[in-house]
One Martini backbone bead per residue (centre of mass of N, CA, C, O) as a GRO file, in nm:
protein
  175
    1ALA     BB    1  13.496   6.619 -10.094
    2ALA     BB    2  13.267   6.823 -10.010
    3ALA     BB    3  13.275   6.949 -10.323
    4GLY     BB    4  13.252   6.658 -10.501
    5GLY     BB    5  13.535   6.482 -10.526
    6ALA     BB    6  13.481   6.188 -10.434
    7GLN     BB    7  13.342   6.042 -10.670
    8PRO     BB    8  13.567   6.072 -10.886
    9LEU     BB    9  13.788   5.934 -10.713
   10VAL     BB   10  13.644   5.663 -10.680
   11ALA     BB   11  13.612   5.602 -10.978
   12LEU     BB   12  13.917   5.604 -11.036
   13LEU     BB   13  13.990   5.383 -10.830
   14ARG     BB   14  13.819   5.161 -10.979
   15GLU     BB   15  13.873   5.243 -11.322
   16GLY     BB   16  14.148   5.331 -11.356
   17ALA     BB   17  14.447   5.376 -11.409
   18PRO     BB   18  14.704   5.304 -11.212
   19GLY     BB   19  14.807   5.600 -11.185
   20GLY     BB   20  14.526   5.721 -11.124
   21ARG     BB   21  14.468   5.556 -10.872
   22ALA     BB   22  14.701   5.659 -10.701
   23PHE     BB   23  14.615   5.961 -10.707
   24ALA     BB   24  14.331   5.921 -10.593
   25LEU     BB   25  14.419   5.798 -10.327
   26TRP     BB   26  14.595   6.027 -10.231
   27SER     BB   27  14.376   6.247 -10.236
   28LEU     BB   28  14.174   6.104 -10.052
   29SER     BB   29  14.358   6.065  -9.800
   30LEU     BB   30  14.411   6.378  -9.759
   31CYS     BB   31  14.088   6.479  -9.739
   32ILE     BB   32  14.021   6.332  -9.489
   33ASN     BB   33  13.765   6.414  -9.248
   34GLU     BB   34  13.519   6.478  -9.023
   35THR     BB   35  13.339   6.646  -9.240
   36ASN     BB   36  13.376   6.402  -9.493
   37GLN     BB   37  13.331   6.101  -9.431
   38ASP     BB   38  13.042   6.053  -9.538
   39THR     BB   39  13.097   6.132  -9.831
   40VAL     BB   40  13.306   5.913  -9.888
   41VAL     BB   41  13.131   5.671  -9.815
   42ASP     BB   42  12.887   5.745 -10.008
   43SER     BB   43  13.092   5.704 -10.265
   44GLY     BB   44  13.229   5.407 -10.221
   45ALA     BB   45  13.532   5.374 -10.081
   46ILE     BB   46  13.584   5.116  -9.915
   47GLN     BB   47  13.636   4.883 -10.116
   48PRO     BB   48  13.875   5.011 -10.278
   49LEU     BB   49  14.053   5.039 -10.026
   50VAL     BB   50  14.069   4.742  -9.954
   51ASP     BB   51  14.184   4.649 -10.225
   52ALA     BB   52  14.451   4.831 -10.195
   53LEU     BB   53  14.590   4.657  -9.965
   54ARG     BB   54  14.696   4.441 -10.205
   55ASN     BB   55  14.901   4.611 -10.321
   56PRO     BB   56  15.240   4.611 -10.423
   57ASP     BB   57  15.234   4.911 -10.366
   58ILE     BB   58  15.329   5.075 -10.084
   59SER     BB   59  15.193   5.355 -10.136
   60VAL     BB   60  14.908   5.242 -10.166
   61THR     BB   61  14.879   5.098  -9.891
   62GLU     BB   62  14.928   5.345  -9.721
   63GLN     BB   63  14.685   5.514  -9.819
   64ALA     BB   64  14.464   5.306  -9.756
   65ALA     BB   65  14.516   5.275  -9.452
   66GLY     BB   66  14.487   5.576  -9.385
   67ALA     BB   67  14.197   5.611  -9.485
   68LEU     BB   68  14.065   5.394  -9.304
   69ARG     BB   69  14.146   5.522  -9.041
   70LYS     BB   70  13.981   5.789  -9.092
   71LEU     BB   71  13.695   5.630  -9.143
   72ALA     BB   72  13.692   5.503  -8.857
   73THR     BB   73  13.382   5.445  -8.715
   74GLN     BB   74  13.105   5.340  -8.572
   75ASP     BB   75  12.956   5.342  -8.857
   76THR     BB   76  13.208   5.208  -9.043
   77ILE     BB   77  13.336   4.951  -8.926
   78PRO     BB   78  13.141   4.737  -9.035
   79MET     BB   79  13.206   4.797  -9.335
   80ILE     BB   80  13.509   4.745  -9.326
   81ALA     BB   81  13.494   4.454  -9.226
   82LYS     BB   82  13.300   4.342  -9.450
   83ALA     BB   83  13.515   4.420  -9.685
   84GLY     BB   84  13.800   4.284  -9.570
   85ALA     BB   85  14.032   4.444  -9.388
   86VAL     BB   86  14.172   4.279  -9.165
   87ALA     BB   87  14.374   4.085  -9.303
   88PRO     BB   88  14.544   4.301  -9.462
   89LEU     BB   89  14.622   4.464  -9.213
   90VAL     BB   90  14.777   4.241  -9.073
   91ALA     BB   91  14.980   4.195  -9.304
   92LEU     BB   92  15.105   4.491  -9.280
   93LEU     BB   93  15.255   4.448  -9.006
   94ASP     BB   94  15.481   4.268  -9.179
   95SER     BB   95  15.606   4.479  -9.318
   96HIS     BB   96  15.906   4.615  -9.456
   97ASP     BB   97  15.804   4.867  -9.380
   98LEU     BB   98  15.914   5.134  -9.152
   99GLY     BB   99  15.653   5.308  -9.157
  100PRO     BB  100  15.331   5.401  -9.224
  101VAL     BB  101  15.197   5.132  -9.282
  102ARG     BB  102  15.200   5.012  -8.995
  103GLU     BB  103  15.066   5.249  -8.855
  104HIS     BB  104  14.798   5.246  -9.014
  105ALA     BB  105  14.723   4.953  -8.958
  106ALA     BB  106  14.720   4.972  -8.649
  107GLY     BB  107  14.516   5.205  -8.638
  108ALA     BB  108  14.282   5.060  -8.778
  109LEU     BB  109  14.269   4.822  -8.577
  110SER     BB  110  14.212   4.996  -8.332
  111GLN     BB  111  13.944   5.102  -8.436
  112ILE     BB  112  13.806   4.826  -8.477
  113ALA     BB  113  13.846   4.743  -8.165
  114LEU     BB  114  13.620   4.933  -8.051
  115MET     BB  115  13.443   4.697  -8.160
  116PRO     BB  116  13.357   4.415  -8.013
  117GLY     BB  117  13.252   4.248  -8.274
  118HIS     BB  118  13.569   4.278  -8.416
  119ARG     BB  119  13.797   4.144  -8.245
  120ALA     BB  120  13.796   3.845  -8.337
  121SER     BB  121  13.893   3.902  -8.631
  122ILE     BB  122  14.179   3.979  -8.550
  123GLN     BB  123  14.257   3.712  -8.423
  124ARG     BB  124  14.186   3.524  -8.667
  125ALA     BB  125  14.406   3.690  -8.850
  126GLY     BB  126  14.670   3.715  -8.655
  127GLY     BB  127  14.714   3.999  -8.482
  128ILE     BB  128  14.868   3.962  -8.214
  129SER     BB  129  15.164   3.899  -8.284
  130PRO     BB  130  15.234   4.162  -8.454
  131LEU     BB  131  15.155   4.363  -8.234
  132VAL     BB  132  15.361   4.270  -8.028
  133ALA     BB  133  15.616   4.303  -8.205
  134LEU     BB  134  15.590   4.619  -8.234
  135LEU     BB  135  15.656   4.696  -7.936
  136THR     BB  136  15.981   4.586  -7.982
  137ASP     BB  137  16.045   4.742  -8.232
  138PRO     BB  138  16.306   4.956  -8.302
  139LEU     BB  139  16.166   5.064  -8.590
  140ALA     BB  140  15.922   5.153  -8.457
  141SER     BB  141  15.710   5.381  -8.406
  142ASP     BB  142  15.533   5.542  -8.173
  143GLY     BB  143  15.264   5.519  -8.326
  144THR     BB  144  15.274   5.215  -8.367
  145LYS     BB  145  15.291   5.137  -8.068
  146THR     BB  146  15.034   5.278  -7.975
  147SER     BB  147  14.836   5.129  -8.163
  148SER     BB  148  14.911   4.844  -8.070
  149ALA     BB  149  14.841   4.881  -7.770
  150SER     BB  150  14.548   4.957  -7.814
  151ALA     BB  151  14.456   4.702  -7.957
  152LEU     BB  152  14.540   4.505  -7.730
  153GLY     BB  153  14.366   4.625  -7.510
  154LEU     BB  154  14.096   4.576  -7.656
  155LEU     BB  155  14.131   4.268  -7.703
  156SER     BB  156  14.139   4.190  -7.392
  157PHE     BB  157  13.816   4.247  -7.362
  158GLU     BB  158  13.683   4.003  -7.510
  159GLY     BB  159  13.853   3.783  -7.334
  160GLU     BB  160  14.029   3.535  -7.189
  161ASP     BB  161  14.162   3.420  -7.447
  162GLU     BB  162  14.287   3.686  -7.547
  163ALA     BB  163  14.450   3.758  -7.295
  164THR     BB  164  14.618   3.499  -7.301
  165ALA     BB  165  14.743   3.536  -7.583
  166ILE     BB  166  14.887   3.799  -7.519
  167THR     BB  167  15.054   3.700  -7.279
  168GLN     BB  168  15.204   3.480  -7.438
  169GLU     BB  169  15.338   3.670  -7.644
  170LEU     BB  170  15.489   3.842  -7.435
  171THR     BB  171  15.650   3.605  -7.311
  172VAL     BB  172  15.797   3.514  -7.568
  173ASP     BB  173  15.941   3.789  -7.625
  174ASP     BB  174  16.095   3.794  -7.341
  175GLY     BB  175  16.223   3.481  -7.354
   0.00000   0.00000   0.00000
């Protein structure tokens, strides 16, 4: 991406044939790191990545959620949230995929929850219940559980209503 490959990949992600889009997304998600996050964002990657979260192909949603998780920084979280990522990320928590999709979605939501102004959007999208459910899901990976716990911890700082909602969900799951 730092060598100029981000723009063509993003263009292919936006306008390419479905197979080309999938490969562009895969390539883009693999190449994102701390040194090229800005380059990828400046190439206009956020909206096509958010759009890919709604793709019926689970491998596409996995790569999109993973890429957004890697791109989520203090500078980009507002852009990711404004692009409409929260609701589809919450929906992916209920995915029948037992692997990386839920882990990447929980991780991206945990990153978004780092910004106090975006915590309420996770709750409004119905994020608390599936995050709590992942904590006790025997099929959820340790990474999924860690990201879910992190997101819930951050959400509980939003206010008394959020903390109460999380406590109620935990009580329902235990009882």
